[in-house]
Amino acid sequence: MKRKLCAILLVVFIFATFSVSAFARGPVANSYHTYRTNGGENGMKLDDLIKSKDVGETKQFLATITKPVGDETTFKKSYVVCGYSDLEEISIAIAVYNASKEQYVYVSEDSILDVSGIFSKEIPLHLGANKLKIVAFPKSEINNLKPGVNAQVTYFTVTVLKESVKDKIIQGVLKVKDSINSLFGN
Amino acid sequence: MYRINREKLKTYIIFILVLTSLIQVGILWGYQEHGLPTNFLQAIFKPSELSQSEIDRMAREEFFQPYRLVLSSGDLAHWIIGSGDAMYGKVWNGSKEYIKSAILSKPQVSTESWDELVTRKGIFLDFKLNVDVNLMKWLLGMGSSSGSGEGLTGIHKVFIVPRDGITSSLDTVYILDGETVYKYIVNVNSEDLNRETFERYLVELSEDAKYDTKKYWVIKEFDPMGRLSFSYSPDIPCVVEMPLERHYFTLSYSIPGKMESMDENELANLILANEQYSFDRTIGMDDTVIFKNQNSIYKVYSDGLMEYTYISSTGHSDKEDIGKAFSNAYGFISRLGKSLIPKNKIYLTNVNIKGGVSSFEFTFNYMVDNVPVFIEYNTLFGEKDKINDAIVIEADSRRVLSCRWLMRDIQKNGKKVKYNVGFNSIDKRVLDKTTPGVGDISVAYILTSTGEKELDPSWVIESTAGNRNILPLLRTEGE
């Protein structure tokens, strides 16, 4: 009787041992997916893409940025990023380079926005050069972003000057005008 | 004795005949001029209530204003000034001085395009139509036939830059006449609108929070490199910066109460006043009330539409004066408007010169609280007889020749409601489909032929060809 019981248990054990791989199939597939979406070689999370300073600029194939058009200078402490997208379910994220952290950081808490159609977003700026990074991506692929494939990356620099600089420019123009007037008369 | 009595009798008879002939002449006179036989005596002894110059002055004041009057700081800030704003009168009066000087000056070819000008610092006026130069001269009190306005086909938009003493020692005026930009160097230095007052207005506009809701960008600033997928007029105002909300009234409208009853006696009294006894009255199809004499026909329809036609066949003078024609049109509209819809504000939206300058067709529309009321109305005769303007009136130097007027009594309802007017709230697909290009984007009320008696504001996308697309304007949350 004992022999029979041991044989049955052995059969069950052998059966279970050979079946393990079959039970393991699901979890293997899931771990592969996790690998893909957690910063594996095939895609990046938005946060990682934003932080990175090594990602190059791509073409504007998801959203067209109409403003800024290049590097700009302003006296205002805020700036409005403008553009449009003809695609559905597109978002953009706006970041600024933080020199102390040596990485890009989101410009504000609400710097990710849906942009299907016309969009504009007012962002705060600090004095000096503001290196901006604008990432456009399909909302559904936020955790699997590949620059140039499903993520658009654009860089701009907006420099904020002190108001006193504006006054100095005006004063300079006035001095030049006075000099010309004194030389040639009115 | 008998002989003397006979002579007396003859004298009496002659006197009676002369008197009756005079009365007969008076009756005929009155019939021609739509008045009582004694009207010609009144004209001699009773002084006229308003002189022609007074009527002209009122026509200029009431019907001549820009569709948009904008002060621009040149730094992404443009304020649309309304007639209720304190500075409006001075800015508008000053602007008229600049336009007057420009018309009298010799134009230069502008090297700057309108695209460049719209983002600069200055005063911008949009008349919404290419105002005929002769009419503009008359409206500015210059005499419509004076020889000036060289090269201009009209005045559509104007950009004024008062001298700043740094980059310019004279004032500059740019006029867009539909296609070409003309530049005028003038010496106005208006007290109402010189550089000093202009700068003061800009400071007031930027510092006083009540003007935050009058602040706009122009679309050229949204898209400096022309990357948008549709073409557009560069000066279209758009709200991009916070606050994105604006307050508007809900309107209610109706056929004027005095017209609604369609009582022919009351209508005759309102429309014809003291001329009513010289008109025959008939009731036509659909209860249309018709007043007719040998010169004129008035038709009043039950839906508040009124038509007037001058039917007498008198020729036109060789050279028609657009100013006098405008004044005649004003007189007609003013007389009926005061009787029927005294509160409605009316503005000029188009001018057509007809039949080789034999007459002029003026188009007017309603405006409430500086917001235009656009009309998309099918008359009782269906869609084939669609009305897109409140008043279309044809006049020449002597009289009004025809008029079609959709009479509506428009009232503001209660408190203002907050709407999201952000540029990003407009459906871009509609802008893409607007061909040949987007001419203007505005918030307006749309008066239709539906039974709805309340009007909420809507987006109106106008193409450069004049077609309209209407989109709903969404209230902000909690409204």
XYZ file of C-alpha atoms in Angstrom:
665
model
C 0.000 0.000 0.000
C 2.865 2.298 0.927
C 4.550 1.500 -2.383
C 1.431 2.399 -4.328
C 1.072 5.687 -2.447
C 4.722 6.582 -3.120
C 4.307 5.761 -6.814
C 1.215 7.988 -7.068
C 2.998 10.853 -5.300
C 5.994 10.364 -7.587
C 3.767 10.530 -10.649
C 2.099 13.704 -9.300
C 5.514 15.210 -8.546
C 6.887 14.347 -11.990
C 3.714 15.691 -13.629
C 3.922 18.900 -11.605
C 7.622 19.317 -12.370
C 7.077 19.056 -16.098
C 4.102 21.383 -15.914
C 5.949 24.229 -14.244
C 7.122 25.750 -17.495
C 3.544 25.840 -18.734
C 2.370 27.680 -15.620
C 5.330 30.020 -15.878
C 4.361 31.233 -19.390
C 2.032 34.025 -18.313
C 4.377 35.654 -15.836
C 7.202 35.485 -18.381
C 5.157 37.421 -20.906
C 4.243 40.020 -18.261
C 7.820 40.508 -17.202
C 8.787 41.035 -20.858
C 6.112 43.779 -21.094
C 7.359 45.324 -17.845
C 10.851 45.298 -19.234
C 9.713 47.036 -22.422
C 7.850 49.823 -20.647
C 10.236 50.417 -17.792
C 13.046 52.050 -19.662
C 14.280 49.139 -21.597
C 16.097 49.561 -24.895
C 12.806 49.884 -26.825
C 11.141 52.815 -25.026
C 11.375 55.407 -22.248
C 9.053 56.698 -19.630
C 8.076 60.356 -20.083
C 9.829 61.349 -16.857
C 13.073 59.794 -18.065
C 12.757 61.400 -21.474
C 12.132 64.786 -19.869
C 15.092 64.507 -17.464
C 17.579 63.381 -20.048
C 19.889 65.988 -21.502
C 21.266 63.583 -24.056
C 18.176 63.125 -26.210
C 18.528 64.935 -29.518
C 15.946 67.127 -31.245
C 13.489 65.445 -33.619
C 11.309 66.704 -36.445
C 7.956 68.229 -35.437
C 5.828 65.337 -36.644
C 3.231 65.166 -33.862
C 2.665 68.821 -32.983
C 3.796 72.002 -34.717
C 5.240 74.587 -32.358
C 4.394 78.026 -33.788
C 5.931 79.983 -30.919
C 8.748 80.150 -29.964
C 10.224 79.995 -33.428
C 13.812 79.857 -32.266
C 15.881 81.354 -29.503
C 14.142 84.480 -28.214
C 14.707 87.342 -25.790
C 12.055 88.939 -23.612
C 11.610 91.269 -20.647
C 8.610 89.343 -19.294
C 8.751 86.717 -16.557
C 6.386 84.418 -18.406
C 6.138 83.058 -21.901
C 3.339 81.483 -23.919
C 4.221 78.392 -25.917
C 1.858 78.085 -28.903
C 1.163 75.500 -31.568
C -1.255 72.965 -32.934
C -1.663 69.293 -33.639
C -3.866 67.682 -36.244
C -3.657 64.311 -34.496
C -5.991 63.008 -31.802
C -4.966 62.238 -28.230
C -1.643 64.066 -28.314
C -0.061 65.631 -25.228
C 2.953 67.821 -24.715
C 5.210 68.241 -21.722
C 7.282 71.369 -21.186
C 10.516 71.307 -19.213
C 13.336 73.706 -18.435
C 16.981 72.879 -17.827
C 18.022 73.007 -14.178
C 21.787 73.614 -14.087
C 22.201 72.608 -10.435
C 20.512 69.241 -11.026
C 22.093 68.921 -14.467
C 18.812 67.726 -15.900
C 15.560 69.049 -17.302
C 12.648 69.501 -14.912
C 8.987 70.225 -15.573
C 8.358 73.995 -15.740
C 5.337 73.747 -13.455
C 3.024 71.232 -11.855
C 0.615 71.390 -14.773
C 3.130 71.336 -17.574
C 1.672 68.272 -19.309
C -1.327 69.197 -21.446
C -3.572 67.796 -24.138
C -2.917 69.574 -27.410
C -5.269 68.211 -30.059
C -6.152 71.214 -32.221
C -4.782 74.638 -31.303
C -2.949 74.935 -28.012
C -1.201 77.553 -25.920
C 0.423 77.288 -22.526
C 1.745 80.105 -20.379
C 4.899 79.096 -18.488
C 6.952 80.902 -15.845
C 10.515 81.968 -16.678
C 13.505 82.995 -14.584
C 15.984 85.761 -15.314
C 18.666 84.744 -17.772
C 18.632 81.877 -20.249
C 15.738 79.420 -20.008
C 16.587 76.289 -21.982
C 13.198 74.808 -22.810
C 12.427 71.272 -23.877
C 9.046 70.466 -25.379
C 8.118 66.807 -25.755
C 5.033 65.800 -27.725
C 3.730 62.240 -27.523
C 0.584 60.108 -27.888
C -1.117 59.993 -24.498
C -1.530 56.230 -24.668
C 2.209 55.668 -25.062
C 3.438 57.818 -22.195
C 5.484 54.950 -20.762
C 6.972 53.746 -24.019
C 8.412 56.756 -25.762
C 10.959 56.539 -28.544
C 12.262 59.906 -29.767
C 11.639 60.296 -33.472
C 9.234 57.337 -33.525
C 6.407 58.212 -31.160
C 7.969 61.110 -29.263
C 8.806 64.537 -30.621
C 11.508 66.514 -28.879
C 12.137 70.230 -29.494
C 14.527 72.617 -27.770
C 14.350 76.422 -27.476
C 16.119 79.025 -25.397
C 14.190 82.049 -24.127
C 16.357 84.629 -22.388
C 14.769 86.997 -19.892
C 16.498 90.381 -19.624
C 16.168 92.858 -16.787
C 13.868 95.839 -17.350
C 16.883 98.039 -16.640
C 18.465 96.737 -19.852
C 15.470 98.063 -21.781
C 15.893 101.479 -20.136
C 19.602 101.468 -20.975
C 18.826 100.701 -24.624
C 16.351 103.622 -24.767
C 18.829 105.926 -23.051
C 21.503 104.825 -25.507
C 19.268 105.606 -28.477
C 18.450 109.024 -26.982
C 22.164 109.794 -26.502
C 22.944 108.801 -30.086
C 20.052 110.991 -31.296
C 21.248 113.946 -29.209
C 24.782 113.494 -30.536
C 23.531 113.480 -34.115
C 21.374 116.539 -33.424
C 24.285 118.430 -31.884
C 26.479 117.534 -34.855
C 24.026 118.334 -37.632
C 21.501 120.504 -35.825
C 17.752 119.832 -35.792
C -77.064 151.116 -58.718
C -77.896 147.827 -60.422
C -74.724 148.174 -62.467
C -72.544 148.583 -59.356
C -74.062 145.448 -57.730
C -73.333 143.429 -60.827
C -69.667 144.484 -60.746
C -69.478 143.561 -57.071
C -70.924 140.133 -57.821
C -68.263 139.594 -60.487
C -65.549 140.549 -57.958
C -66.935 138.082 -55.396
C -67.054 135.292 -57.973
C -63.492 135.969 -59.097
C -62.351 136.034 -55.467
C -64.065 132.696 -54.793
C -62.550 131.180 -57.942
C -59.063 132.354 -57.019
C -59.491 130.989 -53.492
C -60.743 127.592 -54.651
C -57.964 127.351 -57.226
C -55.454 128.062 -54.471
C -56.991 125.330 -52.320
C -56.882 122.967 -55.291
C -53.203 123.775 -55.852
C -52.626 123.215 -52.149
C -54.341 119.825 -52.290
C -52.250 118.731 -55.281
C -49.130 120.118 -53.687
C -49.870 118.235 -50.526
C -50.503 115.013 -52.444
C -47.125 115.284 -54.129
C -45.313 116.023 -50.912
C -47.330 113.634 -48.721
C -48.721 116.328 -46.437
C -51.731 118.415 -45.654
C -52.671 121.225 -48.093
C -51.405 123.682 -45.529
C -47.968 122.074 -45.316
C -46.498 124.535 -47.751
C -47.589 127.345 -45.426
C -46.002 125.538 -42.477
C -42.785 125.250 -44.440
C -42.780 129.013 -44.898
C -43.732 130.068 -41.385
C -42.561 127.203 -39.197
C -38.783 126.811 -38.945
C -37.427 123.284 -39.637
C -36.677 121.230 -36.499
C -33.238 120.197 -37.723
C -31.049 121.899 -40.267
C -29.281 119.793 -42.900
C -25.924 120.453 -41.264
C -27.364 119.224 -37.973
C -28.621 116.027 -39.651
C -25.199 115.510 -41.270
C -23.477 115.959 -37.933
C -25.767 113.390 -36.318
C -25.227 110.946 -39.190
C -21.472 111.205 -38.665
C -21.679 110.822 -34.914
C -24.166 107.970 -34.790
C -23.240 105.809 -37.777
C -19.522 106.445 -38.208
C -17.347 104.456 -35.854
C -14.680 101.823 -36.427
C -15.666 98.200 -36.001
C -12.559 97.773 -33.868
C -10.427 100.408 -32.210
C -7.268 98.899 -30.783
C -4.334 100.296 -28.833
C -1.204 98.151 -29.158
C 1.852 98.211 -26.946
C 3.972 96.350 -29.486
C 4.772 93.809 -26.812
C 2.112 91.099 -27.230
C -0.618 93.350 -25.828
C -3.511 94.814 -27.792
C -6.556 96.305 -26.112
C -9.863 96.579 -27.977
C -11.456 99.791 -26.769
C -15.242 99.989 -26.687
C -17.510 103.009 -26.863
C -18.143 102.657 -23.130
C -14.484 103.174 -22.224
C -13.454 106.580 -20.946
C -10.621 107.016 -23.436
C -12.675 105.929 -26.461
C -13.940 109.388 -27.434
C -10.511 110.989 -27.369
C -8.772 108.136 -29.172
C -11.444 108.069 -31.888
C -11.457 111.863 -32.302
C -7.667 111.929 -32.445
C -7.620 109.072 -34.969
C -9.981 111.037 -37.234
C -7.459 113.893 -37.282
C -4.723 111.517 -38.420
C -6.891 109.974 -41.145
C -7.914 113.436 -42.339
C -4.274 114.513 -42.601
C -3.327 111.297 -44.373
C -6.045 111.741 -46.998
C -4.760 115.243 -47.699
C -1.141 114.054 -47.946
C 0.757 112.384 -50.705
C 1.183 108.648 -50.073
C 4.484 106.809 -50.125
C 4.897 103.194 -51.072
C 5.092 101.342 -47.785
C 8.041 98.997 -47.533
C 6.436 97.438 -44.464
C 3.773 94.810 -45.056
C 0.546 94.718 -43.039
C 1.847 91.479 -41.433
C 4.731 93.443 -39.936
C 2.661 96.409 -38.821
C 0.014 94.485 -36.877
C 2.437 93.497 -34.129
C 3.869 96.991 -33.638
C 3.102 99.734 -31.156
C 0.365 102.109 -32.301
C -3.343 102.668 -32.817
C -5.183 100.268 -35.073
C -8.612 100.860 -36.630
C -10.640 98.282 -38.527
C -13.696 99.603 -40.364
C -14.742 96.079 -41.395
C -15.422 97.410 -44.908
C -13.375 99.236 -47.491
C -14.921 102.672 -46.919
C -15.160 104.637 -50.166
C -12.707 107.549 -50.015
C -15.363 110.122 -50.903
C -17.646 108.791 -48.178
C -14.758 108.834 -45.709
C -14.051 112.448 -46.612
C -17.689 113.352 -46.082
C -17.786 111.464 -42.771
C -14.694 113.363 -41.657
C -16.372 116.635 -42.609
C -13.947 117.293 -45.464
C -16.425 117.637 -48.314
C -16.897 114.471 -50.286
C -15.910 115.957 -53.633
C -12.662 117.626 -52.546
C -9.697 116.450 -54.611
C -7.616 114.253 -52.323
C -7.129 110.644 -51.323
C -4.708 110.024 -54.157
C -4.416 106.401 -55.211
C -6.717 105.031 -52.521
C -9.549 102.724 -53.567
C -10.940 102.902 -50.046
C -10.013 102.826 -46.401
C -10.343 99.426 -44.782
C -7.821 99.458 -41.948
C -5.641 102.183 -40.489
C -2.512 102.004 -38.327
C -1.358 105.200 -36.609
C 2.056 105.737 -35.049
C 2.296 109.069 -33.212
C 5.773 110.587 -33.342
C 8.006 109.484 -30.454
C 10.739 112.083 -30.910
C 13.350 109.292 -30.875
C 12.873 107.248 -33.998
C 10.531 109.687 -35.741
C 9.970 113.418 -35.647
C 6.641 113.221 -37.513
C 3.523 111.075 -37.207
C 3.030 108.099 -39.473
C -0.269 106.754 -40.786
C -0.598 103.505 -42.726
C -3.787 102.842 -44.666
C -4.759 99.420 -46.001
C -7.242 99.832 -48.822
C -8.034 96.174 -49.310
C -4.766 95.057 -50.840
C -2.171 97.829 -50.807
C -0.584 99.456 -47.771
C -0.008 103.204 -48.170
C 2.266 105.133 -45.845
C 1.712 108.802 -44.994
C 4.071 111.048 -43.059
C 1.877 113.680 -41.423
C 2.169 116.439 -38.883
C -0.881 116.102 -36.623
C 0.306 115.940 -33.041
C -3.337 115.801 -31.926
C -3.948 116.787 -28.314
C -6.335 113.867 -27.960
C -3.875 111.373 -29.325
C -0.253 112.455 -29.371
C 2.599 110.269 -28.136
C 2.250 111.483 -24.567
C -1.473 110.734 -24.293
C -1.027 107.464 -26.177
C 1.646 106.307 -23.723
C -0.582 107.395 -20.841
C -3.460 105.316 -22.226
C -1.144 102.301 -22.545
C -0.048 102.635 -18.930
C -3.681 102.863 -17.829
C -4.618 99.830 -19.907
C -1.760 97.696 -18.616
C -2.085 98.694 -14.964
C -5.855 98.805 -14.481
C -7.144 95.253 -13.968
C -10.504 96.108 -15.515
C -8.809 96.183 -18.912
C -7.403 92.637 -18.537
C -10.512 91.311 -20.243
C -9.963 93.619 -23.201
C -6.464 92.344 -23.852
C -5.640 90.270 -26.919
C -2.866 89.047 -29.126
C -3.127 89.111 -32.877
C -2.917 85.818 -34.698
C 0.399 86.843 -36.273
C 1.927 86.806 -32.787
C 0.565 83.307 -32.175
C 2.148 82.188 -35.431
C 5.089 84.491 -36.296
C 6.491 82.224 -39.023
C 3.179 81.355 -40.702
C 3.202 77.694 -39.699
C -0.540 77.337 -39.113
C -2.209 75.055 -41.619
C -4.743 77.667 -42.777
C -4.264 81.137 -44.224
C -5.550 84.124 -42.298
C -5.659 87.876 -41.952
C -2.726 88.710 -39.615
C -4.617 91.166 -37.390
C -7.308 88.753 -36.175
C -7.515 89.197 -32.400
C -7.092 86.090 -30.282
C -7.070 85.509 -26.537
C -3.984 83.532 -25.607
C -2.873 84.809 -22.205
C -4.880 84.522 -19.003
C -7.640 85.390 -18.326
C -9.246 83.364 -21.101
C -12.750 84.320 -20.004
C -14.939 87.233 -21.048
C -18.382 88.324 -19.872
C -21.309 88.706 -22.252
C -24.996 89.437 -21.866
C -27.679 87.068 -23.042
C -30.002 89.016 -25.335
C -33.693 88.742 -25.913
C -35.242 90.040 -29.071
C -38.694 90.465 -30.526
C -40.625 92.167 -33.271
C -41.035 95.745 -32.004
C -44.148 95.863 -29.809
C -45.644 98.680 -31.846
C -45.368 96.558 -35.005
C -46.464 93.246 -33.607
C -50.181 94.026 -33.549
C -50.042 94.815 -37.295
C -52.737 97.387 -36.726
C -52.684 99.407 -39.941
C -53.693 102.672 -38.264
C -50.956 102.389 -35.683
C -48.412 101.334 -38.319
C -49.423 104.259 -40.510
C -48.942 106.589 -37.593
C -45.517 105.138 -36.761
C -44.136 104.825 -40.268
C -45.782 107.642 -42.166
C -46.511 110.110 -39.347
C -48.183 113.233 -40.759
C -47.980 111.892 -44.319
C -50.283 108.981 -43.551
C -53.393 110.554 -45.138
C -51.790 110.706 -48.562
C -51.244 106.908 -48.653
C -53.733 104.211 -49.659
C -53.818 101.265 -47.307
C -54.298 97.643 -48.297
C -53.818 94.280 -46.638
C -51.901 91.871 -48.867
C -51.088 88.168 -48.648
C -49.878 86.859 -45.272
C -51.449 89.904 -43.580
C -48.861 92.198 -45.134
C -49.817 95.825 -44.591
C -49.185 97.965 -47.668
C -49.123 101.759 -47.799
C -48.972 103.213 -51.252
C -49.148 106.530 -53.007
C -47.979 107.523 -56.455
C -44.378 107.870 -55.302
C -43.744 105.249 -52.655
C -44.730 101.855 -51.337
C -44.173 100.631 -47.805
C -44.747 96.925 -47.073
C -44.815 95.722 -43.501
C -44.683 91.942 -43.078
C -45.927 90.084 -40.029
C -42.376 88.862 -39.181
C -41.114 92.418 -38.624
C -39.618 92.871 -42.076
C -40.271 96.248 -43.654
C -39.669 97.148 -47.283
C -39.763 100.576 -48.856
C -39.560 101.389 -52.552
C -39.584 104.747 -54.264
C -41.541 104.080 -57.459
C -41.640 107.471 -59.118
C -39.478 107.520 -62.245
C -37.344 110.571 -61.793
C -33.878 110.533 -63.277
C -30.601 110.676 -61.393
C -28.354 113.678 -61.459
C -25.137 113.339 -63.451
C -22.803 113.302 -60.482
C -24.173 111.704 -57.342
C -22.799 112.775 -53.976
C -22.194 109.802 -51.665
C -22.209 112.063 -48.606
C -25.664 113.415 -49.371
C -26.868 109.888 -50.126
C -25.523 108.717 -46.759
C -27.240 111.618 -45.050
C -30.544 110.703 -46.730
C -30.127 107.091 -45.634
C -29.413 108.259 -42.102
C -32.503 110.472 -42.085
C -34.737 107.569 -43.153
C -33.257 105.088 -40.657
C -33.220 107.623 -37.873
C -36.870 108.612 -38.417
C -38.176 105.026 -38.436
C -35.704 103.776 -35.861
C -36.746 106.402 -33.350
C -40.392 105.403 -33.792
C -39.910 101.652 -33.686
C -36.599 100.553 -32.147
C -35.124 103.571 -30.399
C -32.621 101.607 -28.273
C -30.855 99.618 -30.981
C -27.361 100.723 -31.925
C -26.683 100.492 -35.649
C -23.341 100.469 -37.476
C -22.316 100.645 -41.129
C -21.126 97.321 -42.571
C -20.989 97.786 -46.328
C -21.254 100.298 -49.174
C -21.978 99.414 -52.800
C -21.841 101.906 -55.616
C -24.670 101.041 -57.992
C -25.243 101.614 -61.672
C -22.087 103.603 -62.424
C -22.388 105.984 -59.462
C -26.108 106.595 -59.993
C -26.929 105.547 -56.421
C -25.380 104.001 -53.331
C -26.413 100.963 -51.326
C -25.554 101.118 -47.627
C -25.742 98.122 -45.324
C -26.181 98.487 -41.583
C -26.335 96.000 -38.734
C -27.142 95.945 -35.056
C -24.572 96.050 -32.272
C -25.220 95.504 -28.569
C -22.695 96.353 -25.867
C -19.941 96.531 -28.525
C -20.789 93.000 -29.699
C -22.130 92.706 -33.262
C -25.388 90.946 -34.065
C -25.060 88.893 -37.250
C -28.185 87.904 -39.133
C -28.912 84.529 -40.717
C -32.620 84.926 -41.373
C -35.001 83.228 -43.791
C -37.982 85.450 -44.585
C -41.560 84.250 -44.838
C -40.735 83.349 -48.434
C -38.189 80.733 -47.373
C -34.472 80.181 -47.736
C -34.306 81.616 -51.261
C -34.971 85.004 -49.735
C -32.288 84.890 -47.062
C -31.371 88.021 -45.129
C -27.831 88.538 -43.829
C -28.032 92.204 -42.857
C -30.415 94.205 -40.688
C -30.783 97.142 -43.073
C -29.998 97.429 -46.766
C -30.834 100.902 -48.001
C -30.289 102.462 -51.415
C -30.153 106.222 -51.720
C -28.976 108.959 -54.013
C -28.303 112.647 -53.434
C -32.007 113.452 -53.408
C -33.817 110.655 -51.633
C -33.958 107.094 -50.375
C -34.790 104.780 -53.273
C -35.353 101.513 -51.434
C -34.905 99.930 -48.053
C -35.250 96.467 -46.573
C -35.146 96.430 -42.824
C -35.479 93.498 -40.452
C -36.936 95.251 -37.418
C -35.946 93.709 -34.133
C -36.158 95.149 -30.674
C -33.046 93.795 -28.923
C -32.689 93.920 -25.144
C -29.968 92.857 -22.724
C -31.058 90.158 -20.267
C -30.027 90.305 -16.633
C -26.424 89.794 -15.636
C -23.455 89.031 -17.813
C -22.318 85.408 -18.134
C -18.703 84.226 -18.310
C -17.528 82.429 -21.475
C -14.246 80.801 -22.475
C -12.925 82.784 -25.432
C -9.441 81.236 -25.493
C -8.110 80.853 -29.016
C -7.420 77.200 -28.222
C -11.141 76.609 -27.664
C -11.867 77.066 -31.374
C -12.211 73.867 -33.386
C -9.196 74.000 -35.704
C -10.917 71.785 -38.282
C -13.367 74.626 -38.932
C -10.492 77.058 -39.465
C -8.845 74.574 -41.864
C -12.049 74.347 -43.893
C -12.510 78.129 -44.117
C -11.580 79.002 -47.680
C -9.881 80.907 -49.208
C -8.693 82.017 -45.760
C -9.850 83.146 -42.353
C -10.735 86.842 -42.592
C -11.875 87.438 -39.052
C -12.786 85.640 -35.847
C -15.158 87.362 -33.489
C -17.676 86.780 -30.768
C -21.126 87.824 -31.973
C -24.811 87.173 -31.516
C -26.549 85.297 -34.321
C -30.122 86.279 -35.048
C -31.869 83.494 -36.961
C -35.418 82.694 -38.031
C -35.863 79.974 -35.426
C -38.433 80.467 -32.722
C -35.708 81.033 -30.119
C -36.130 84.467 -28.578
C -32.899 84.515 -26.591
C -29.434 84.967 -28.012
C -26.241 83.668 -26.464
C -22.945 84.761 -28.005
C -21.218 82.477 -30.526
C -17.896 82.216 -32.309
C -18.163 83.582 -35.832
C -15.409 82.572 -38.247
C -15.568 84.764 -41.346
C -13.746 83.834 -44.511
C -11.881 86.438 -46.530
C -14.681 86.000 -49.101
C -17.282 86.965 -46.483
C -18.765 83.537 -45.667
C -19.520 82.713 -42.058
C -19.057 79.625 -39.927
C -20.729 79.692 -36.564
C -19.495 77.723 -33.566
C -20.911 77.573 -30.058
C -19.120 79.612 -27.413
C -18.837 77.613 -24.221
C -19.682 79.004 -20.805
C -17.018 78.508 -18.172
C -17.645 76.047 -15.384
C -20.185 77.139 -12.835
C -21.890 79.566 -15.198
